[in-house]
Coordinates of C-alpha atoms in Angstrom, one line a residue:
M298 CA -26.1 -76.0 -149.9
L299 CA -22.6 -74.5 -150.0
P300 CA -21.2 -74.4 -146.4
F301 CA -20.3 -70.7 -146.5
I302 CA -23.9 -69.6 -147.2
R303 CA -26.1 -68.5 -144.3
Q304 CA -28.3 -71.4 -143.3
D305 CA -31.4 -69.3 -143.0
L306 CA -31.4 -68.4 -146.7
A307 CA -32.4 -72.0 -147.4
E308 CA -35.8 -71.1 -146.0
L309 CA -36.3 -68.1 -148.2
T310 CA -38.2 -68.0 -151.6
A311 CA -36.9 -65.6 -154.2
Y312 CA -39.3 -63.0 -155.5
T313 CA -41.0 -64.3 -158.7
P314 CA -40.1 -61.8 -161.5
H315 CA -42.1 -60.7 -164.4
P316 CA -43.8 -62.2 -166.5
G317 CA -45.4 -64.0 -163.6
G318 CA -46.8 -67.4 -162.8
A319 CA -45.5 -70.0 -160.4
S320 CA -42.7 -71.1 -162.7
G321 CA -41.8 -67.6 -164.0
E322 CA -41.8 -69.0 -167.5
S323 CA -42.9 -66.9 -170.4
A324 CA -46.5 -67.3 -171.6
H325 CA -46.9 -69.4 -174.7
S326 CA -49.6 -67.9 -176.9
E327 CA -50.2 -67.1 -180.5
S328 CA -52.0 -63.9 -179.6
A329 CA -50.6 -60.8 -178.0
I330 CA -49.3 -61.0 -174.5
D331 CA -51.2 -58.8 -172.1
R332 CA -48.8 -58.2 -169.2
L333 CA -51.2 -57.4 -166.4
D334 CA -49.3 -59.0 -163.5
T335 CA -46.9 -56.2 -162.3
N336 CA -49.1 -53.0 -162.2
E337 CA -47.1 -51.2 -164.8
C338 CA -48.6 -48.5 -167.0
P339 CA -49.8 -50.1 -170.3
Y340 CA -48.3 -47.3 -172.3
D341 CA -44.6 -46.8 -173.2
L342 CA -43.1 -43.3 -173.2
P343 CA -44.3 -41.1 -176.1
E344 CA -42.0 -41.4 -179.1
E345 CA -41.1 -37.7 -178.9
L346 CA -39.9 -38.0 -175.3
K347 CA -38.0 -41.2 -176.2
Q348 CA -36.2 -39.3 -179.0
K349 CA -35.2 -36.5 -176.6
L350 CA -33.9 -39.1 -174.2
A351 CA -31.9 -40.7 -177.0
W352 CA -30.5 -37.4 -178.0
T353 CA -29.5 -36.7 -174.4
Y354 CA -27.8 -40.1 -174.1
Q355 CA -25.9 -39.5 -177.4
Q356 CA -24.9 -35.9 -176.9
L357 CA -24.8 -35.2 -173.1
I358 CA -24.2 -38.3 -171.1
E359 CA -20.5 -39.4 -170.8
T360 CA -20.7 -43.1 -170.3
N361 CA -17.1 -43.2 -169.1
R362 CA -18.0 -40.9 -166.2
Y363 CA -19.9 -41.7 -163.0
P364 CA -23.4 -40.2 -162.7
D365 CA -24.4 -37.4 -160.3
G366 CA -23.8 -39.3 -157.0
G367 CA -25.9 -36.8 -155.0
H368 CA -28.9 -36.8 -157.4
A369 CA -29.1 -33.0 -156.8
A370 CA -31.2 -32.0 -159.9
L371 CA -33.5 -34.9 -159.5
K372 CA -34.1 -34.2 -155.8
E373 CA -35.0 -30.6 -156.6
A374 CA -37.5 -31.7 -159.3
I375 CA -39.1 -34.3 -157.0
A376 CA -39.5 -31.8 -154.2
Q377 CA -41.3 -29.5 -156.5
Y378 CA -43.6 -32.3 -157.7
V379 CA -44.4 -33.4 -154.1
N380 CA -45.2 -29.8 -153.2
E381 CA -47.5 -29.5 -156.1
S382 CA -49.3 -32.7 -154.9
L383 CA -49.7 -31.0 -151.5
N384 CA -51.0 -27.7 -153.1
V385 CA -48.0 -25.8 -151.7
P386 CA -47.5 -22.7 -153.8
P387 CA -44.4 -22.7 -156.1
L388 CA -41.5 -21.0 -154.4
N389 CA -39.5 -20.1 -157.5
Q390 CA -39.6 -19.5 -161.2
G391 CA -38.4 -23.0 -162.0
A392 CA -41.4 -24.7 -160.4
L393 CA -42.8 -27.5 -162.5
L394 CA -46.2 -26.0 -162.9
N395 CA -45.3 -24.1 -166.0
V396 CA -42.4 -26.0 -167.5
P397 CA -42.8 -25.8 -171.4
P398 CA -42.3 -28.9 -173.6
L399 CA -38.6 -29.7 -173.8
N400 CA -36.7 -28.7 -176.9
Q401 CA -34.4 -31.3 -178.2
G402 CA -31.3 -31.3 -176.0
A403 CA -32.8 -29.0 -173.4
L404 CA -31.7 -29.5 -169.9
L405 CA -33.9 -29.1 -166.8
N406 CA -32.9 -26.2 -164.6
V407 CA -34.8 -26.3 -161.4
P408 CA -33.5 -23.7 -158.8
P409 CA -32.7 -25.1 -155.4
L410 CA -35.8 -25.2 -153.3
S411 CA -33.9 -26.2 -150.2
K412 CA -32.1 -22.9 -150.3
G413 CA -35.3 -20.9 -150.0
G414 CA -36.0 -20.5 -153.7
L415 CA -35.3 -17.3 -155.7
G416 CA -35.2 -14.1 -153.7
G417 CA -34.7 -15.9 -150.4
V418 CA -38.4 -16.9 -150.1
T419 CA -39.0 -18.8 -146.9
P420 CA -40.7 -22.2 -147.6
P421 CA -44.1 -22.8 -146.0
K422 CA -43.9 -25.0 -142.9
N423 CA -45.2 -28.0 -144.8
A424 CA -43.1 -27.5 -147.9
I425 CA -40.9 -30.4 -149.0
T426 CA -37.3 -29.5 -149.9
A427 CA -34.5 -31.5 -151.5
D428 CA -33.3 -32.2 -148.0
N429 CA -36.4 -34.3 -147.5
I430 CA -35.7 -36.5 -150.5
S431 CA -33.6 -39.6 -150.9
V432 CA -33.4 -41.4 -154.2
G433 CA -33.0 -45.1 -154.7
N434 CA -32.6 -47.7 -157.4
G435 CA -36.2 -48.6 -157.2
S436 CA -38.2 -48.5 -153.9
D437 CA -36.6 -51.9 -153.1
E438 CA -33.2 -50.3 -152.5
L439 CA -34.8 -47.7 -150.2
I440 CA -36.6 -50.4 -148.3
R441 CA -33.3 -52.2 -147.8
S442 CA -31.6 -49.0 -146.7
L443 CA -34.1 -48.0 -144.2
L444 CA -34.1 -51.5 -142.7
I445 CA -30.3 -51.2 -142.4
A446 CA -30.8 -47.9 -140.7
T447 CA -33.3 -49.1 -138.1
C448 CA -33.3 -52.9 -137.6
L449 CA -30.0 -54.5 -138.6
G450 CA -27.8 -56.2 -136.1
G451 CA -30.6 -57.4 -133.9
Q452 CA -31.8 -53.8 -133.3
G453 CA -35.4 -54.5 -134.3
S454 CA -38.1 -56.4 -136.1
I455 CA -40.6 -55.1 -138.7
L456 CA -44.4 -55.3 -138.6
V457 CA -46.5 -56.0 -141.7
A458 CA -50.1 -56.8 -142.2
N459 CA -50.6 -59.5 -144.8
P460 CA -51.5 -59.8 -147.5
T461 CA -49.2 -56.9 -148.6
F462 CA -46.2 -56.1 -150.8
S463 CA -44.0 -59.2 -150.3
M464 CA -40.7 -57.4 -150.6
Y465 CA -40.9 -55.9 -147.1
G466 CA -40.7 -59.4 -145.6
I467 CA -38.3 -60.8 -148.2
I468 CA -35.7 -57.9 -147.8
A469 CA -36.0 -58.1 -144.0
Q470 CA -35.3 -61.8 -144.0
T471 CA -32.3 -61.5 -146.3
L472 CA -30.9 -59.1 -143.7
G473 CA -31.7 -61.5 -140.9
I474 CA -34.4 -59.1 -139.5
P475 CA -37.5 -60.8 -138.1
A476 CA -40.8 -60.0 -139.8
V477 CA -43.9 -60.0 -137.5
S478 CA -47.1 -60.5 -139.4
V479 CA -50.7 -59.6 -138.4
A480 CA -53.9 -60.2 -140.3
R481 CA -56.3 -58.0 -142.2
K482 CA -60.1 -58.0 -142.0
E483 CA -61.7 -60.1 -144.7
D484 CA -64.4 -57.6 -145.6
N485 CA -62.3 -54.6 -146.4
F486 CA -58.7 -55.7 -145.8
A487 CA -58.1 -53.1 -143.1
I488 CA -55.4 -53.9 -140.7
D489 CA -56.4 -55.8 -137.6
L490 CA -55.3 -53.0 -135.3
E491 CA -55.9 -54.8 -132.1
A492 CA -53.6 -57.6 -133.3
A493 CA -51.0 -55.0 -134.4
K494 CA -51.1 -53.3 -131.0
R495 CA -50.6 -56.6 -129.3
A496 CA -47.7 -57.5 -131.6
I497 CA -45.9 -54.3 -130.8
L498 CA -46.5 -54.7 -127.0
S499 CA -45.3 -58.3 -126.9
V500 CA -41.7 -57.3 -127.1
G501 CA -39.5 -60.1 -125.7
V502 CA -42.0 -62.9 -126.4
A503 CA -40.4 -65.8 -128.2
P504 CA -41.6 -66.5 -131.8
V505 CA -44.2 -69.1 -132.2
G506 CA -42.6 -72.6 -132.2
A507 CA -39.3 -71.3 -130.8
G508 CA -39.5 -73.5 -127.7
C509 CA -38.1 -72.1 -124.4
A510 CA -38.0 -68.3 -124.5
N511 CA -34.6 -66.9 -123.8
A512 CA -32.6 -63.9 -124.9
Q513 CA -31.4 -65.7 -128.0
N514 CA -34.8 -66.6 -129.5
Q515 CA -36.8 -63.6 -128.6
N516 CA -37.8 -61.2 -131.3
P517 CA -36.2 -57.7 -130.9
P518 CA -38.7 -54.9 -130.5
V519 CA -40.7 -53.7 -133.5
R520 CA -38.7 -50.8 -135.0
A521 CA -40.5 -50.3 -138.3
V522 CA -44.1 -50.7 -139.4
F523 CA -44.8 -51.0 -143.1
V524 CA -48.1 -50.0 -144.7
V525 CA -49.1 -49.4 -148.4
H526 CA -51.5 -46.6 -149.3
P527 CA -53.3 -48.1 -151.2
N528 CA -52.3 -51.6 -150.3
S529 CA -51.0 -54.2 -152.8
P530 CA -52.4 -56.6 -153.7
T531 CA -55.8 -55.7 -152.2
A532 CA -56.0 -52.1 -153.6
N533 CA -57.6 -50.6 -150.4
A534 CA -56.5 -47.2 -149.1
L535 CA -55.7 -46.7 -145.4
T536 CA -58.8 -46.0 -143.3
P537 CA -59.1 -43.1 -140.9
D538 CA -58.7 -45.5 -138.0
E539 CA -55.5 -46.9 -139.5
V540 CA -54.0 -43.4 -140.0
D541 CA -55.0 -42.5 -136.4
W542 CA -53.1 -45.6 -135.2
L543 CA -50.0 -44.7 -137.2
E544 CA -50.1 -41.2 -135.6
T545 CA -50.1 -42.7 -132.1
L546 CA -47.0 -45.0 -132.7
P547 CA -44.1 -43.9 -130.5
P548 CA -41.2 -41.9 -132.0
D549 CA -38.8 -44.9 -131.7
I550 CA -40.8 -46.8 -134.4
L551 CA -40.3 -45.9 -138.0
V552 CA -43.6 -45.7 -140.0
V553 CA -43.1 -46.5 -143.6
I554 CA -46.0 -45.4 -145.8
D555 CA -45.6 -46.8 -149.4
E556 CA -47.5 -44.6 -151.8
A557 CA -46.4 -46.4 -155.0
Y558 CA -49.9 -45.8 -156.4
F559 CA -50.4 -42.3 -155.3
E560 CA -51.0 -40.9 -158.8
F561 CA -54.0 -43.2 -159.1
S562 CA -55.5 -42.7 -155.7
Q563 CA -54.6 -39.0 -155.3
N564 CA -54.5 -39.7 -151.6
T565 CA -51.3 -38.9 -149.7
L566 CA -50.2 -38.5 -146.2
A567 CA -47.1 -36.4 -147.1
D568 CA -48.8 -33.3 -145.7
R569 CA -48.4 -34.8 -142.2
L570 CA -44.7 -35.5 -142.4
H571 CA -43.7 -32.3 -140.7
Q572 CA -45.8 -33.5 -137.7
H573 CA -44.1 -36.9 -137.6
P574 CA -40.3 -37.1 -137.8
N575 CA -40.6 -41.0 -137.6
W576 CA -42.6 -41.2 -140.8
V577 CA -41.2 -41.9 -144.3
I578 CA -43.2 -42.0 -147.5
L579 CA -42.0 -44.0 -150.5
R580 CA -43.0 -43.3 -154.1
T581 CA -41.9 -44.6 -157.4
F582 CA -41.5 -43.7 -161.1
S583 CA -42.3 -47.3 -162.1
K584 CA -46.1 -47.0 -162.3
A585 CA -47.9 -43.9 -163.5
F586 CA -44.7 -42.3 -164.8
R587 CA -44.0 -45.3 -167.1
L588 CA -40.3 -45.7 -166.1
A589 CA -40.4 -49.3 -164.7
S590 CA -37.3 -50.2 -166.6
M591 CA -35.3 -47.2 -165.2
R592 CA -35.7 -48.3 -161.6
V593 CA -36.2 -44.9 -159.8
G594 CA -37.8 -44.7 -156.4
Y595 CA -37.7 -41.9 -153.8
A596 CA -38.3 -41.4 -150.1
I597 CA -39.8 -38.3 -148.5
A598 CA -38.7 -38.0 -144.9
H599 CA -37.2 -35.9 -142.1
P600 CA -33.8 -34.4 -143.2
E601 CA -32.1 -36.3 -140.4
F602 CA -33.4 -39.6 -141.7
T603 CA -32.6 -38.9 -145.4
A604 CA -29.1 -38.0 -144.3
A605 CA -28.8 -41.4 -142.6
L606 CA -30.0 -43.1 -145.8
E607 CA -27.3 -41.2 -147.7
K608 CA -24.7 -42.8 -145.5
I609 CA -26.1 -46.3 -146.2
R610 CA -26.8 -46.3 -150.0
L611 CA -24.2 -47.5 -152.4
P612 CA -22.2 -44.8 -154.3
Y613 CA -23.6 -43.9 -157.7
N614 CA -26.6 -46.1 -157.2
L615 CA -28.7 -44.5 -159.9
P616 CA -27.4 -44.4 -163.5
A617 CA -27.2 -41.0 -165.3
F618 CA -29.8 -42.1 -167.9
S619 CA -32.3 -43.1 -165.2
Q620 CA -31.9 -39.7 -163.5
I621 CA -32.4 -37.8 -166.7
A622 CA -35.4 -39.9 -167.6
A623 CA -37.0 -39.2 -164.2
E624 CA -36.3 -35.5 -164.6
F625 CA -37.8 -35.5 -168.1
A626 CA -40.9 -37.4 -166.8
L627 CA -41.5 -34.8 -164.1
A628 CA -41.2 -32.0 -166.6
Q629 CA -43.6 -33.7 -168.9
R630 CA -45.8 -35.1 -166.2
Q631 CA -49.0 -33.5 -167.5
L632 CA -48.5 -35.5 -170.7
L633 CA -47.6 -38.8 -169.0
L634 CA -50.3 -38.6 -166.3
A635 CA -53.0 -37.8 -168.8
T636 CA -53.9 -41.4 -169.2
I637 CA -54.9 -41.8 -165.5
P638 CA -58.5 -40.8 -166.1
E639 CA -58.7 -43.6 -168.7
T640 CA -57.2 -46.1 -166.2
I641 CA -59.8 -45.1 -163.6
S642 CA -62.6 -45.5 -166.1
E643 CA -61.3 -48.8 -167.3
R644 CA -60.9 -50.0 -163.7
S645 CA -64.6 -49.3 -163.1
K646 CA -65.6 -51.2 -166.3
L647 CA -63.4 -54.2 -165.2
I648 CA -64.9 -54.3 -161.7
A649 CA -68.4 -54.0 -163.1
A650 CA -67.8 -56.9 -165.5
L651 CA -66.1 -59.1 -163.0
T652 CA -68.9 -58.5 -160.5
Q653 CA -71.4 -60.1 -162.9
H654 CA -69.8 -63.5 -162.2
Q655 CA -71.3 -64.8 -159.0
K656 CA -68.4 -67.1 -158.5
L657 CA -66.1 -64.2 -157.9
Q658 CA -65.8 -61.8 -155.0
I659 CA -64.4 -58.4 -156.0
W660 CA -63.2 -55.5 -153.8
P661 CA -63.1 -51.8 -154.5
S662 CA -59.8 -50.4 -155.8
A663 CA -58.0 -47.1 -155.2
A664 CA -55.1 -48.2 -157.4
N665 CA -54.4 -49.3 -161.0
F666 CA -55.3 -52.9 -160.3
V667 CA -58.2 -55.0 -159.2
Y668 CA -58.2 -57.8 -156.5
L669 CA -60.6 -60.7 -156.5
R670 CA -61.0 -64.2 -155.0
V671 CA -63.0 -67.2 -156.0
K672 CA -65.9 -68.1 -153.7
A673 CA -65.2 -71.7 -152.6
S674 CA -66.0 -74.1 -149.8
D675 CA -62.5 -73.8 -148.3
S676 CA -59.2 -71.9 -148.9
K677 CA -57.5 -74.9 -150.5
A678 CA -60.2 -75.3 -153.1
A679 CA -60.1 -71.5 -153.7
E680 CA -56.4 -71.6 -154.2
R681 CA -56.7 -74.5 -156.7
E682 CA -59.2 -72.5 -158.7
H683 CA -57.1 -69.3 -158.5
Q684 CA -54.2 -71.3 -159.9
E685 CA -56.4 -72.8 -162.7
I686 CA -57.8 -69.4 -163.7
M687 CA -54.3 -67.9 -163.8
Q688 CA -52.9 -70.7 -165.9
Q689 CA -55.8 -70.6 -168.3
L690 CA -55.5 -66.9 -168.8
K691 CA -51.7 -67.3 -169.3
A692 CA -52.3 -69.9 -172.0
H693 CA -54.5 -67.4 -173.8
G694 CA -52.0 -64.6 -173.5
T695 CA -53.1 -62.7 -170.3
L696 CA -50.7 -62.6 -167.4
I697 CA -52.1 -61.8 -163.9
R698 CA -50.7 -62.3 -160.4
H699 CA -51.7 -65.0 -158.0
T700 CA -50.8 -63.6 -154.6
G701 CA -52.2 -63.0 -151.1
G702 CA -54.8 -65.7 -151.4
G703 CA -56.4 -64.2 -154.5
L704 CA -55.8 -62.8 -158.0
R705 CA -54.5 -59.3 -158.8
I706 CA -55.2 -57.9 -162.3
T707 CA -53.5 -54.8 -163.5
V708 CA -55.8 -52.4 -165.4
G709 CA -54.3 -52.2 -168.9
S710 CA -55.3 -50.6 -172.1
P711 CA -59.0 -50.7 -173.2
E712 CA -58.1 -53.5 -175.6
E713 CA -56.3 -55.5 -173.0
N714 CA -59.1 -55.0 -170.5
Q715 CA -61.7 -56.2 -173.0
R716 CA -59.6 -59.3 -173.7
T717 CA -59.4 -59.9 -170.0
R718 CA -63.1 -59.6 -169.5
D719 CA -63.8 -62.0 -172.5
R720 CA -61.2 -64.6 -171.4
I721 CA -62.4 -64.7 -167.8
A722 CA -66.0 -65.0 -169.0
A723 CA -65.0 -67.9 -171.2
I724 CA -63.2 -69.6 -168.3
L725 CA -66.1 -69.2 -165.9
T726 CA -68.8 -70.2 -168.3

């Protein structure tokens, strides 16, 4: 290892990128590759929308100029969309409820909601404004920024409940921030709340295996708690008890609620943000909105916190084309989100088919993926079988994710899901 590199980085494992598998190698198959390992939407943008984006790129985007560094138009559009999800009445004539299909070359013009809308209308108490929004180059950048804002420099640790989205711990470790992990219940993957409470109270206790506890090896206090709603990879939504616990956390702990799969669950906690200044909700355009390649994520939080995130993020962090694509997607959201009922129906079919195999244990899903484990005598045997199933599916052209002690399968198109069912049946027969 080069001597100028931080020694602790040698202990980290890089995130395995698409197309999945332990090696990260491409699948070798004569048939079509079904990429069901990263929870993307199986459908690309409609051709008409792609043509409009191409026209915009050719005619309106100056590639020699920096993009809008403040994301003003996109923030306004996001705020309108979030309010719609909260059933907050539109505050101005530019609300996204009635935006007609875009004419070629048309630009979005959403009046500033944070200024009170047209005619000086006062926003409802629970309305989200542009001041509540921060935009990132994917949710990963936002996770990194909020960790810098709360925990960097020995100021705090983070708490996660595994299995969960691995990037929380990975990003924390790259910043030298300790990650405290608690378990989940095996029956429904709810957080072990008693363990979580103990972990938060045990401030100043040396990490396991650290030897003599002193000021240098003690974990700093937990300053951020990360939860996913619904969780990845296990697809379970937060329970009422978990939400109650989050609401009781003290104001000096940041509560990060990742709603990457909101459009599939239709279950959000954004309506409680005005009651909890220490809460932040993360969402993304990478899943239901079909913009994974554009890398657009956003945070919804108290204006003071979004202002802090603005100080931390890199200048011009989101390309102009990504911003325009996200604005177009919001304006055409009824078209893009119209496939969600199909995804929910296909999810039910996939779960029903997998449940027929007595060797598999399947859990309910509130997202666009399904989580399962092989029933085995011990965890090592189960992991060997998980690896074997994943590799056999890969050889036949289906990519799934081996994570969190189980297998996560994205719900794809009807044709992809049928191939998944057939291939798993052949493997388990």
